[in-house]
Short mmCIF file of C-alpha atoms and ligand atoms in Angstrom, two decimals:
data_model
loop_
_atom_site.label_atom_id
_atom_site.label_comp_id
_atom_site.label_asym_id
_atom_site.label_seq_id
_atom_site.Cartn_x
_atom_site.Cartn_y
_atom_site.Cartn_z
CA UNK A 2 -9.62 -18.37 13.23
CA UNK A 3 -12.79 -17.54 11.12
CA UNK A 4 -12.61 -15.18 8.00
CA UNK A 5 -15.92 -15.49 7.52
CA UNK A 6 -16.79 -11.67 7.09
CA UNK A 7 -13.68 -10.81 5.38
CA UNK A 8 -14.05 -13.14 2.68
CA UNK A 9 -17.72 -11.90 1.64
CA UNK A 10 -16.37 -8.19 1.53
CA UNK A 11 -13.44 -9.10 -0.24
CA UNK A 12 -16.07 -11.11 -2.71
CA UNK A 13 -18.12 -7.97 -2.97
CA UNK A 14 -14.82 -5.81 -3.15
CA UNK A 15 -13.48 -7.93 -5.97
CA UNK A 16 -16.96 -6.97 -8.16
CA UNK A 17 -15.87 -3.15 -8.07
CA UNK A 18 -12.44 -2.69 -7.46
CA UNK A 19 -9.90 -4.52 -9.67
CA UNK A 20 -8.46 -7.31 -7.47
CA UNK A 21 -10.73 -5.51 -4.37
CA UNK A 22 -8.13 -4.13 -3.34
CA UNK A 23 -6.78 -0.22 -3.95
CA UNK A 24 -2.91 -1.06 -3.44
CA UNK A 25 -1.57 -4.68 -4.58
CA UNK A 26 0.70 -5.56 -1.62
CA UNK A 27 -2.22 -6.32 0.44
CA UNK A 28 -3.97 -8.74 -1.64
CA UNK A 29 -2.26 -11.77 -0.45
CA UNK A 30 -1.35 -13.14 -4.03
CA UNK A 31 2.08 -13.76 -2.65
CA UNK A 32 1.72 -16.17 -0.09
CA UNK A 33 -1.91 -17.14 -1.01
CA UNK A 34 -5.04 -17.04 0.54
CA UNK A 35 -7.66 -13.93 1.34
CA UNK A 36 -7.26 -10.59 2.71
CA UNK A 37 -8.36 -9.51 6.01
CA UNK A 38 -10.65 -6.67 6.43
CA UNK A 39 -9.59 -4.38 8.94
CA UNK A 40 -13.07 -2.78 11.37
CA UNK A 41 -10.74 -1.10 14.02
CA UNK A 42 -7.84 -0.74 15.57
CA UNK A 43 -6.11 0.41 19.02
CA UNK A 44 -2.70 0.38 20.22
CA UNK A 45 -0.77 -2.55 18.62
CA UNK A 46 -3.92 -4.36 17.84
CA UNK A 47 -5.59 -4.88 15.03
CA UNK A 48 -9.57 -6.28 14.89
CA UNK A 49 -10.50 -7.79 11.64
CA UNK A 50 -14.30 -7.80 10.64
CA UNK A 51 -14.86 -10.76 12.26
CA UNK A 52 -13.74 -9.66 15.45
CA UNK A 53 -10.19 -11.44 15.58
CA UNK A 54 -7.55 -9.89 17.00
CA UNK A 55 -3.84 -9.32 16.01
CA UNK A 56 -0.16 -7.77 17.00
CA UNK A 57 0.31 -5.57 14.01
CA UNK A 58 3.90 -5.43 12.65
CA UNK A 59 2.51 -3.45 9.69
CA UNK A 60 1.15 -0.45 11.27
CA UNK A 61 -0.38 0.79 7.69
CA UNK A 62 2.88 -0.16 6.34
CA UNK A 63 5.14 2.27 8.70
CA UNK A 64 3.52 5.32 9.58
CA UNK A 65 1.82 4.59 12.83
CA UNK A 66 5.21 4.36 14.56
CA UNK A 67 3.62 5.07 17.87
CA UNK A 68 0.44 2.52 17.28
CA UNK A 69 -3.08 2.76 16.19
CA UNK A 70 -5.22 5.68 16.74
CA UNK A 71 -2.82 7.36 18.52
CA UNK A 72 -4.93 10.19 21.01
CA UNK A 73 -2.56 13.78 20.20
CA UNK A 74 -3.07 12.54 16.55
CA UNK A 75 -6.59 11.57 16.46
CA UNK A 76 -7.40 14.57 18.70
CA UNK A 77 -5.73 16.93 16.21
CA UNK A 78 -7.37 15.77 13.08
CA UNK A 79 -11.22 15.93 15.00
CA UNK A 80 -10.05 19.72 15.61
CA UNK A 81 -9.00 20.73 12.47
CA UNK A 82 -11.83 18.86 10.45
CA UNK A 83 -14.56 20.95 12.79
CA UNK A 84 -13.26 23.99 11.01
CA UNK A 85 -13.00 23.03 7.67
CA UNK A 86 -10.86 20.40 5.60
CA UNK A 87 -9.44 22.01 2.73
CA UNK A 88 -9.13 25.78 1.63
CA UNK A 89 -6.70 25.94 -1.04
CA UNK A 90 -5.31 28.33 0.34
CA UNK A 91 -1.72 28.85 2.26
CA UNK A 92 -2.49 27.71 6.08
CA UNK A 93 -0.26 28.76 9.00
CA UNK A 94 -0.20 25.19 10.50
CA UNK A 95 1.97 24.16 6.87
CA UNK A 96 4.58 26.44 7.64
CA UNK A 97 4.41 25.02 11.63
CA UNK A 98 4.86 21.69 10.81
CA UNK A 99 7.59 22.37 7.79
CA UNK A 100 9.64 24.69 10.83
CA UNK A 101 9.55 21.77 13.00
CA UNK A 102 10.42 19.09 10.12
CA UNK A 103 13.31 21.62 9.07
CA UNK A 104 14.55 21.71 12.79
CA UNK A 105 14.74 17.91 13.19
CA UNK A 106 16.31 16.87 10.26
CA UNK A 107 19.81 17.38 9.07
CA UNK A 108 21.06 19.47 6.15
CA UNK A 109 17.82 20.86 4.75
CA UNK A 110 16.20 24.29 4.87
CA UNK A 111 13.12 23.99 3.35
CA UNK A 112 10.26 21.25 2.57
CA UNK A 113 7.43 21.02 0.08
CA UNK A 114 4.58 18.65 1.37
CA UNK A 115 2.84 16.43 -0.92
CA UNK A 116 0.17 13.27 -0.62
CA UNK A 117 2.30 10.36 -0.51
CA UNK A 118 5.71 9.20 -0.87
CA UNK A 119 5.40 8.22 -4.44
CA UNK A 120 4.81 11.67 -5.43
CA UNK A 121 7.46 13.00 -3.38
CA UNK A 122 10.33 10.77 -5.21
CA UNK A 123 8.56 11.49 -8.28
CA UNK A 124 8.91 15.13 -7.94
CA UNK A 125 12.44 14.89 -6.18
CA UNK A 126 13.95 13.12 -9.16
CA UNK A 127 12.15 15.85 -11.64
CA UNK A 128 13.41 18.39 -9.33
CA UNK A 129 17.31 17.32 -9.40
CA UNK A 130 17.21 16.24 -13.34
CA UNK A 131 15.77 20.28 -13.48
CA UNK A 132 18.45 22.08 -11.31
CA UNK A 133 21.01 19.61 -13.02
CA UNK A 134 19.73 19.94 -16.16
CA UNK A 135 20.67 16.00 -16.93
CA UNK A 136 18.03 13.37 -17.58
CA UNK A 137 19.16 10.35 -15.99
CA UNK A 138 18.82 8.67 -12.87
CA UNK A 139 20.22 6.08 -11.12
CA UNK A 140 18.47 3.89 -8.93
CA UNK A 141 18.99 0.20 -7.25
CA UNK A 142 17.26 -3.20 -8.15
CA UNK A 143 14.93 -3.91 -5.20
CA UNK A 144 14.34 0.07 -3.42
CA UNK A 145 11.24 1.12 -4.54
CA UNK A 146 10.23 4.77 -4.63
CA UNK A 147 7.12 4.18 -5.03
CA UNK A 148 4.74 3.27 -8.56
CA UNK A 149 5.73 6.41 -11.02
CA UNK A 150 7.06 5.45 -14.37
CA UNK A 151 10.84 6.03 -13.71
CA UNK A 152 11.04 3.61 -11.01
CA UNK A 153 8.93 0.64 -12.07
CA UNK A 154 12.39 -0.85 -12.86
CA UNK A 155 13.49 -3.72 -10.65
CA UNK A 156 11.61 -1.89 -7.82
CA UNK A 157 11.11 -3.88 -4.59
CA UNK A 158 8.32 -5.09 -2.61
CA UNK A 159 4.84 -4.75 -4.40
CA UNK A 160 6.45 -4.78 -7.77
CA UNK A 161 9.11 -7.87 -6.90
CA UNK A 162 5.68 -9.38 -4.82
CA UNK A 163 4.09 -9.81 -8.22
CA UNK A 164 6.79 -10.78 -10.31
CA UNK A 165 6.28 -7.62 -13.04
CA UNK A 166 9.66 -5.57 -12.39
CA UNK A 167 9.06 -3.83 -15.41
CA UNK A 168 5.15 -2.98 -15.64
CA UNK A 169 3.79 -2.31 -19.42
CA UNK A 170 2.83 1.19 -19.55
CA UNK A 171 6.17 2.40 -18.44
CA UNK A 172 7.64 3.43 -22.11
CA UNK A 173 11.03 2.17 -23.19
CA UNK A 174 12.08 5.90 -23.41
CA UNK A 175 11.15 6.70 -19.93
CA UNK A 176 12.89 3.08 -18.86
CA UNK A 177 16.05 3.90 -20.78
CA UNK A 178 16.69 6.92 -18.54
CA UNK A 179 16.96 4.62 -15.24
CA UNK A 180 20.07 3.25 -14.98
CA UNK A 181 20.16 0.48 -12.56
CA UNK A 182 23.00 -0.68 -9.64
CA UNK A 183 23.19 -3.07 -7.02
CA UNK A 184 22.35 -2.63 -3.59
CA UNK A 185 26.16 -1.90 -0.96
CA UNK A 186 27.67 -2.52 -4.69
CA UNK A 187 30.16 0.82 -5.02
CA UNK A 188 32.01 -0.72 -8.20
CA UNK A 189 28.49 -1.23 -10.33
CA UNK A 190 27.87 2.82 -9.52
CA UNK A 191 30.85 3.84 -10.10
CA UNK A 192 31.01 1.60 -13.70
CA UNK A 193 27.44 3.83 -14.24
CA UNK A 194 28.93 6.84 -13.14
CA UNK A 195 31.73 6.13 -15.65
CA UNK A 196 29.86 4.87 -18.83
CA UNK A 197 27.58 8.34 -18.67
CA UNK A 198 30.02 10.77 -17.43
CA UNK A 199 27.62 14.32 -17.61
CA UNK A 200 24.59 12.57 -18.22
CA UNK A 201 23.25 11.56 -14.49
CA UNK A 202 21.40 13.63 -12.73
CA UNK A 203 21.09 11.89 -9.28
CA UNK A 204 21.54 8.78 -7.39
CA UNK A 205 18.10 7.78 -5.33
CA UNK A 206 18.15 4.70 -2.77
CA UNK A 207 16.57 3.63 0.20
CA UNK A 208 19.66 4.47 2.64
CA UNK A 209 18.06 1.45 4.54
CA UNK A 210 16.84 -0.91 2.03
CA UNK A 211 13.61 -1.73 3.77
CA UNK A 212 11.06 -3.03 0.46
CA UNK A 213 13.62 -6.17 0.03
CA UNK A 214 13.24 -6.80 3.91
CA UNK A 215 15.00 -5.02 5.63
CA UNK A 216 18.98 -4.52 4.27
CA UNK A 217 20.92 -2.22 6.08
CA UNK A 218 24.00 -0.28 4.24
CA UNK A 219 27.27 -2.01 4.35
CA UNK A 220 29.94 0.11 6.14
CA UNK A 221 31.18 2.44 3.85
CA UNK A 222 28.55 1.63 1.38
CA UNK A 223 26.87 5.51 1.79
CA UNK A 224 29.85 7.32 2.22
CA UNK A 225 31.35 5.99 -0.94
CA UNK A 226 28.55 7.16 -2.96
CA UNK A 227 28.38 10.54 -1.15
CA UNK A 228 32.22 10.83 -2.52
CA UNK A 229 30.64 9.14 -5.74
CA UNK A 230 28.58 11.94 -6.05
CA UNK A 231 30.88 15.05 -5.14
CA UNK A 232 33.24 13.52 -7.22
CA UNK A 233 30.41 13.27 -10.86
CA UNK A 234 28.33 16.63 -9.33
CA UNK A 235 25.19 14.21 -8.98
CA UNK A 236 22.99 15.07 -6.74
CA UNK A 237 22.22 12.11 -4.11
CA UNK A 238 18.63 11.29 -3.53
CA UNK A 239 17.88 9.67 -0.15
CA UNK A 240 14.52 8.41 -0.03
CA UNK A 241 13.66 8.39 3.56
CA UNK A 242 9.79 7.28 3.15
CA UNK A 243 10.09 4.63 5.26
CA UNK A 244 12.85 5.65 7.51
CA UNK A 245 12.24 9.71 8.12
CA UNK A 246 11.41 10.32 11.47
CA UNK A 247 11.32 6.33 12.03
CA UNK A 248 15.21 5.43 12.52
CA UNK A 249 15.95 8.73 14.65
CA UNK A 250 14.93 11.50 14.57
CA UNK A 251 16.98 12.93 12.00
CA UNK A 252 16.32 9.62 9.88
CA UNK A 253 19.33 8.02 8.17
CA UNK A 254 21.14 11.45 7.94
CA UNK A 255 21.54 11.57 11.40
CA UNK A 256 21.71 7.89 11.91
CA UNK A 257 25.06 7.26 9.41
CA UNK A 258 26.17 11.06 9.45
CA UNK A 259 26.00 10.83 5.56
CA UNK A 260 24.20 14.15 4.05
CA UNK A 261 22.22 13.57 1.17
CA UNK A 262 21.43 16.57 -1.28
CA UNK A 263 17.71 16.01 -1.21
CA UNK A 264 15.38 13.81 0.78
CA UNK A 265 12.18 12.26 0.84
CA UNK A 266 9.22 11.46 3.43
CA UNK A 267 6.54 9.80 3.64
CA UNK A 268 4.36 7.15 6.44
CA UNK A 269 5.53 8.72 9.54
CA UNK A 270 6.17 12.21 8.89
CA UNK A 271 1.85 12.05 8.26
CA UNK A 272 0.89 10.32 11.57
CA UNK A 273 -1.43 7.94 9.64
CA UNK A 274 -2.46 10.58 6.84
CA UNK A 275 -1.44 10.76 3.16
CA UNK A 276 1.64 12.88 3.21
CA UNK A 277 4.72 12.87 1.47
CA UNK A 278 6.98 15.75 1.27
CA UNK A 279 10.71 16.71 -0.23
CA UNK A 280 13.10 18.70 1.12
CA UNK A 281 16.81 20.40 0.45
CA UNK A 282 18.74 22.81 0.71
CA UNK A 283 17.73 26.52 -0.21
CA UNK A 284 19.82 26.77 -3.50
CA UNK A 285 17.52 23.41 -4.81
CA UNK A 286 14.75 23.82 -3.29
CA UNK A 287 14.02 27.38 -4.50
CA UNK A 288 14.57 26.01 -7.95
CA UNK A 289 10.84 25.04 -7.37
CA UNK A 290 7.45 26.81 -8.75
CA UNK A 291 6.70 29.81 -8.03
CA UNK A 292 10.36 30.88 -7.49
CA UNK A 293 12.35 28.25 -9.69
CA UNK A 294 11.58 26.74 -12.90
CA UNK A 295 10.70 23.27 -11.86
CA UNK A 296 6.75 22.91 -11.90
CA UNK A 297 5.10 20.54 -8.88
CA UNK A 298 1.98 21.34 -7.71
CA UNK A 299 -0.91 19.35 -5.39
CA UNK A 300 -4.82 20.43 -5.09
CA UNK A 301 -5.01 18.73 -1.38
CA UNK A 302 -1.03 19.43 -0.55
CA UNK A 303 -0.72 21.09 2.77
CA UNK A 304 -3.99 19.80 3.37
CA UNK A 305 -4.58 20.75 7.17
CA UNK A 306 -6.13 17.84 8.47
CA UNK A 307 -3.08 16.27 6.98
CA UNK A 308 -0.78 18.63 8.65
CA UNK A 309 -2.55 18.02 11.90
CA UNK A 310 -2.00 14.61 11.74
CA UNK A 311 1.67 14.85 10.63
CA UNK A 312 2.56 17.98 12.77
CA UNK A 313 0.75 16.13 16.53
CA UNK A 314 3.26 13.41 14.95
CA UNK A 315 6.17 14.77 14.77
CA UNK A 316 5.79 17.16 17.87
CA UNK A 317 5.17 13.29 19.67
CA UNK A 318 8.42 12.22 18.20
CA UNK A 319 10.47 15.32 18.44
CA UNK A 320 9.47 15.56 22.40
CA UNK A 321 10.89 12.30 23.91
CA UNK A 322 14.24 10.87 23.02
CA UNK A 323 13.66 7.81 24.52
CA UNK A 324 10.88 6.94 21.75
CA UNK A 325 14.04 5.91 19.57
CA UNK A 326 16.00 3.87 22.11
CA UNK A 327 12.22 2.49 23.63
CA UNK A 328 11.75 1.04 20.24
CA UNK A 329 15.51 -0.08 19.23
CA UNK A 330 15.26 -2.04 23.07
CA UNK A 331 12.04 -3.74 21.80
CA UNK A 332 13.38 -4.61 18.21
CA UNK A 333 16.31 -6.30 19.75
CA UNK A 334 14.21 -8.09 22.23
CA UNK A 335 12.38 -9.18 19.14
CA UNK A 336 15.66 -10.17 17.36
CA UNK A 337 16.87 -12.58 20.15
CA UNK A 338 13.74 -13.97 20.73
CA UNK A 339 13.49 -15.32 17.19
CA UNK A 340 16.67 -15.82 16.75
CA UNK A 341 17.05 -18.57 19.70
CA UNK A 342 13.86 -19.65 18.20
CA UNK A 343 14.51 -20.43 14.65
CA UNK A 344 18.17 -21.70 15.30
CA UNK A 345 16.73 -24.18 18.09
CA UNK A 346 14.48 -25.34 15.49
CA UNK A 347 17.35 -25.81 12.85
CA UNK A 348 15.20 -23.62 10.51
CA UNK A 349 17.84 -21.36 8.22
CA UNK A 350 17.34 -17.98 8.30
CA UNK A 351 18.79 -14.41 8.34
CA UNK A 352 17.82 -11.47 10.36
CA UNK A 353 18.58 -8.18 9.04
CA UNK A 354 17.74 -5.21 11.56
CA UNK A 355 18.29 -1.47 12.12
CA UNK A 356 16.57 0.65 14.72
CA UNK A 357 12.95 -0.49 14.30
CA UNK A 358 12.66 -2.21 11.39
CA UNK A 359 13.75 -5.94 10.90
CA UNK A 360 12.81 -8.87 8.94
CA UNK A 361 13.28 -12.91 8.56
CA UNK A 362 14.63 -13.65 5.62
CA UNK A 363 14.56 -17.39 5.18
CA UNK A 364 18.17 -18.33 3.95
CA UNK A 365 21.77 -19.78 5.47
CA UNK A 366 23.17 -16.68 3.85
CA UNK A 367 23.62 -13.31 4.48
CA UNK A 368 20.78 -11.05 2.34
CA UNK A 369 22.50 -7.92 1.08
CA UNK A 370 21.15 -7.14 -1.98
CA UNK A 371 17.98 -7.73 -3.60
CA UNK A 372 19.77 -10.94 -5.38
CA UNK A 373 20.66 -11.94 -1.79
CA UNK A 374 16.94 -11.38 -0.86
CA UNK A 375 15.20 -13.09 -3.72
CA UNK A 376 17.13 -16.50 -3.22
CA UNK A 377 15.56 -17.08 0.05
CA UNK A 378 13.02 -19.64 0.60
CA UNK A 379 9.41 -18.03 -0.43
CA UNK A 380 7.74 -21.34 0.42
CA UNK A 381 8.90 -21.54 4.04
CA UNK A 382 7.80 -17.58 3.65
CA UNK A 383 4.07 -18.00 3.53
CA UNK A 384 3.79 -21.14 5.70
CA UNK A 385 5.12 -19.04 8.28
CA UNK A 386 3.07 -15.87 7.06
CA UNK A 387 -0.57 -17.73 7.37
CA UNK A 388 1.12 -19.84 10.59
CA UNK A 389 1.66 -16.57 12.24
CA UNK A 390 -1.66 -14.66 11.00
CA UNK A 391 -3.24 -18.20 12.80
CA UNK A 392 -2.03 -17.50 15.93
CA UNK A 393 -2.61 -13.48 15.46
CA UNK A 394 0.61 -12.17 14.50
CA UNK A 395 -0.31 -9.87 11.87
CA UNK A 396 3.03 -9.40 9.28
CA UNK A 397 3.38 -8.28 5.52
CA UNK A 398 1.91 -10.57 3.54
CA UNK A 399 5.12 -11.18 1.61
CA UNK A 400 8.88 -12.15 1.92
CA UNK A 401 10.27 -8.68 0.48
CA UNK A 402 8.17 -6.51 3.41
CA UNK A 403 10.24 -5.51 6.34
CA UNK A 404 8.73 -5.66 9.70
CA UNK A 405 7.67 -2.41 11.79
CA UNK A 406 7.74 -1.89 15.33
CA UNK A 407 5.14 0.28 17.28
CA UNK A 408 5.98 2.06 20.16
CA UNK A 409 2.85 0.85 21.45
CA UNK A 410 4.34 -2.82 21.94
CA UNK A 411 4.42 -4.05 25.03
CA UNK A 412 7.23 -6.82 25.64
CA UNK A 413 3.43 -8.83 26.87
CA UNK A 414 2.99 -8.63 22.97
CA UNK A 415 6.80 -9.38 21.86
CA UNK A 416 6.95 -12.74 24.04
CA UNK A 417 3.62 -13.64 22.27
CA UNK A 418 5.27 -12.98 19.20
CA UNK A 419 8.12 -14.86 19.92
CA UNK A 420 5.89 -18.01 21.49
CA UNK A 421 3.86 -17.70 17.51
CA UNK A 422 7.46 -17.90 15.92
CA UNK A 423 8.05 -20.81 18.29
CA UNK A 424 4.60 -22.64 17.43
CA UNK A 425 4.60 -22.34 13.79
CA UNK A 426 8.78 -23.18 13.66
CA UNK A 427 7.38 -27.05 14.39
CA UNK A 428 5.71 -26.90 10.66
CA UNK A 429 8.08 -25.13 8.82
C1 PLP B 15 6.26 3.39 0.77
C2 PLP B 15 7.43 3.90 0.04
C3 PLP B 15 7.30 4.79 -1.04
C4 PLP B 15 5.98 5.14 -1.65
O1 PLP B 15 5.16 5.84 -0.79
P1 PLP B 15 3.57 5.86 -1.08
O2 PLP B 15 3.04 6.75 -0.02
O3 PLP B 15 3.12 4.44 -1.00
O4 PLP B 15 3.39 6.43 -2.44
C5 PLP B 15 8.45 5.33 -1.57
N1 PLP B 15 9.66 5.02 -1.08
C6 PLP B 15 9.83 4.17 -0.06
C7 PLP B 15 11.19 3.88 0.46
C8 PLP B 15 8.72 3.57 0.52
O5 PLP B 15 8.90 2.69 1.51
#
């Protein structure tokens, strides 16, 4: 393939935006080499700026869960930009798409929108050390809840990607309030739990780890800290950015029947839009500004071409049940095909998996934490990263990224995928 256009924009890029890029994880510093600009996309497809064309199994990083400028969506946002993009002011389609969030998802009553999932988390954690009135958190080494200061601390992904767990900037008195644990690891909470009995306000995790590839929750893992929790009065954080609205439609609530006392979104629940949002039950969430103590506020929250976006989303999702088991059919499909692949090519590797979201880990050993993850072959990792962006397969340009599936995949584009897996396996 030629880059040739995508490598002069990323030169001119690089003059005026640090690393020309505006999020790290899609510089390629982690398995080398240059970005791709992005012109367009359709569908599962995405056309670079030279007019090459791939299977995306980043779909912006999980939101477009039904594939690229999906119509209701795209439709919705043309509507509500014609009559005006921001007010300020309350708008009846916020409280339409919060009645329909509220009715999907297990366990909460009411939902405060924000602009992205890192501000969600953010204010979820303020919000639970507030009604709790207890300053520290626990979290796990490799879920990331995005890039504020309490959870630059062995966060996953982006952070792991470039090797600066702990970024300068984040002050040693802010760090000193995160308490870490390890991933389906119920002793090292419990030893937390223990050592700062009254002190913790709430557990947060990624109920399926999904920014150290993909690691599902051992059984019994969530329940335990659910009991954890009862058991300490800590509130339990589930931070369902990437798998709200992606695993079912009640995310992992529904999914493991665990409740979780507050919960976050982000990606899918804004069809392709910056949205993030927080919800809980009443008792919590009205301990929010204006009618609780807890200040969070937001300019562009609400914003109603965000609310389009996220609300044509939802209704999408919330409309056909066979969206969930449509995509779990083609993630298997996926599974097996690489599977037989890899194993007939004596390559060692894990596959970790849960409803749409999987990812190759290359190791002989199961990956269930992120020290699991991190001992896997990175090498292998980006000869098979640029092998498959060769033959336009278009994944996360690094080993800790879990793979998302598009409803918009046909099994056309998953034997493809499998025949890349099977092409590159000869150089690995
Ligand atoms: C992506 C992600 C975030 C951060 O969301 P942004 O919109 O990038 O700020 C937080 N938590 C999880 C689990 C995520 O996957």
């Amino acid at each position: 393939m030629i880059y040739k256009r995508s490598s002069d924009l990323f030169a001119a890029a690089k003059k005026v935006i640090p690393g020309g890029v505006n999020s790290p994880v899609r510089a390629f510093n982690a398995v080398g080499g240059e970005p791709l600009f992005i012109r367009e996309a359709k569908g599962a497809y995405l056309y670079d700026e030279d007019g090459n064309r791939y299977i995306d199994y980043i779909n912006s990083w999980g939101p477009l869960i039904l594939g690229h400028a999906y119509e209701p969506v795209v439709n919705a946002v043309v509507e509500k930009a014609k009559k005006g993009t921001s007010f300020g002011t309350p708008t009846e389609i916020e409280t339409q798409i919060a009645e329909l969030a509220v009715s999907m998802v297990p366990n909460i009553d009411k939902i405060r929108f924000v602009n992205s999932g890192t501000e969600a988390c953010m204010s979820a954690v303020r919000l639970a050390r507030g009604f709790k009135n207890r300053e520290k958190i626990i979290k796990f080494s490799g879920c990331y809840h995005g890039h504020s200061d309490s959870f630059l601390i062995q966060a996953g992904s982006g952070a792991v990607t470039f090797g600066s767990p702990n970024s300068p900037g984040v002050t040693q008195g802010t760090a000193k309030d995160t308490l870490l644990a390890n991933y389906n690891d119920l002793e090292s909470v419990e030893n937390l739990l223990n050592a700062n009995k009254g002190e913790i306000a709430c557990i947060i995790l990624e109920p399926i780890a999904g920014n150290m590839g993909c690691i599902p929750p051992k059984k019994g893992f969530l329940e335990g800290l659910r009991e954890l929790c009862n058991e300490h009065e800590v509130l339990l954080i589930f931070d369902e950015v990437m798998t709200g609205f992606r695993l079912a439609k009640g995310g992992a609530q529904e999914l493991t029947g665990v409740d979780a006392d507050i919960v976050c979104f982000g990606k899918v629940i804004g069809g392709g839009l910056p949205v993030g949002a927080f919800a809980a039950r009443h008792e919590i969430m009205d301990y929010l500004a204006p009618t609780g103590p807890v200040y969070q506020a937001g300019t562009l929250s609400g914003n109603p071409l965000a609310m389009a976006a996220g609300l044509a989303m939802l209704t999408e999702l919330n409309r056909s049940a066979e969206i969930y088991s449509s995509l779990h059919d083609k993630t298997v499909y996926l599974h097996k095909g690489i599977e037989k692949v890899l194993s007939g090519n004596n390559i060692p590797h894990t596959i970790n998996r849960k409803g749409s979201m999987i990812s190759v880990h290359f190791s002989d050993e199961p990956v269930v934490d992120f020290a699991s993850a991190a001992r896997a072959n990175n090498d292998t990792f980006k000869v098979f990263f640029h092998g498959m962006l060769e033959n336009g397969i278009y994944i996360a340009p690094s080993a800790f990224e879990t793979w998302f599936l598009t409803d918009a995949l046909t099994y056309e584009d998953l034997d493809a995928t499998i025949a890349a897996v099977e092409k590159v396996s000869k150089s690995l």
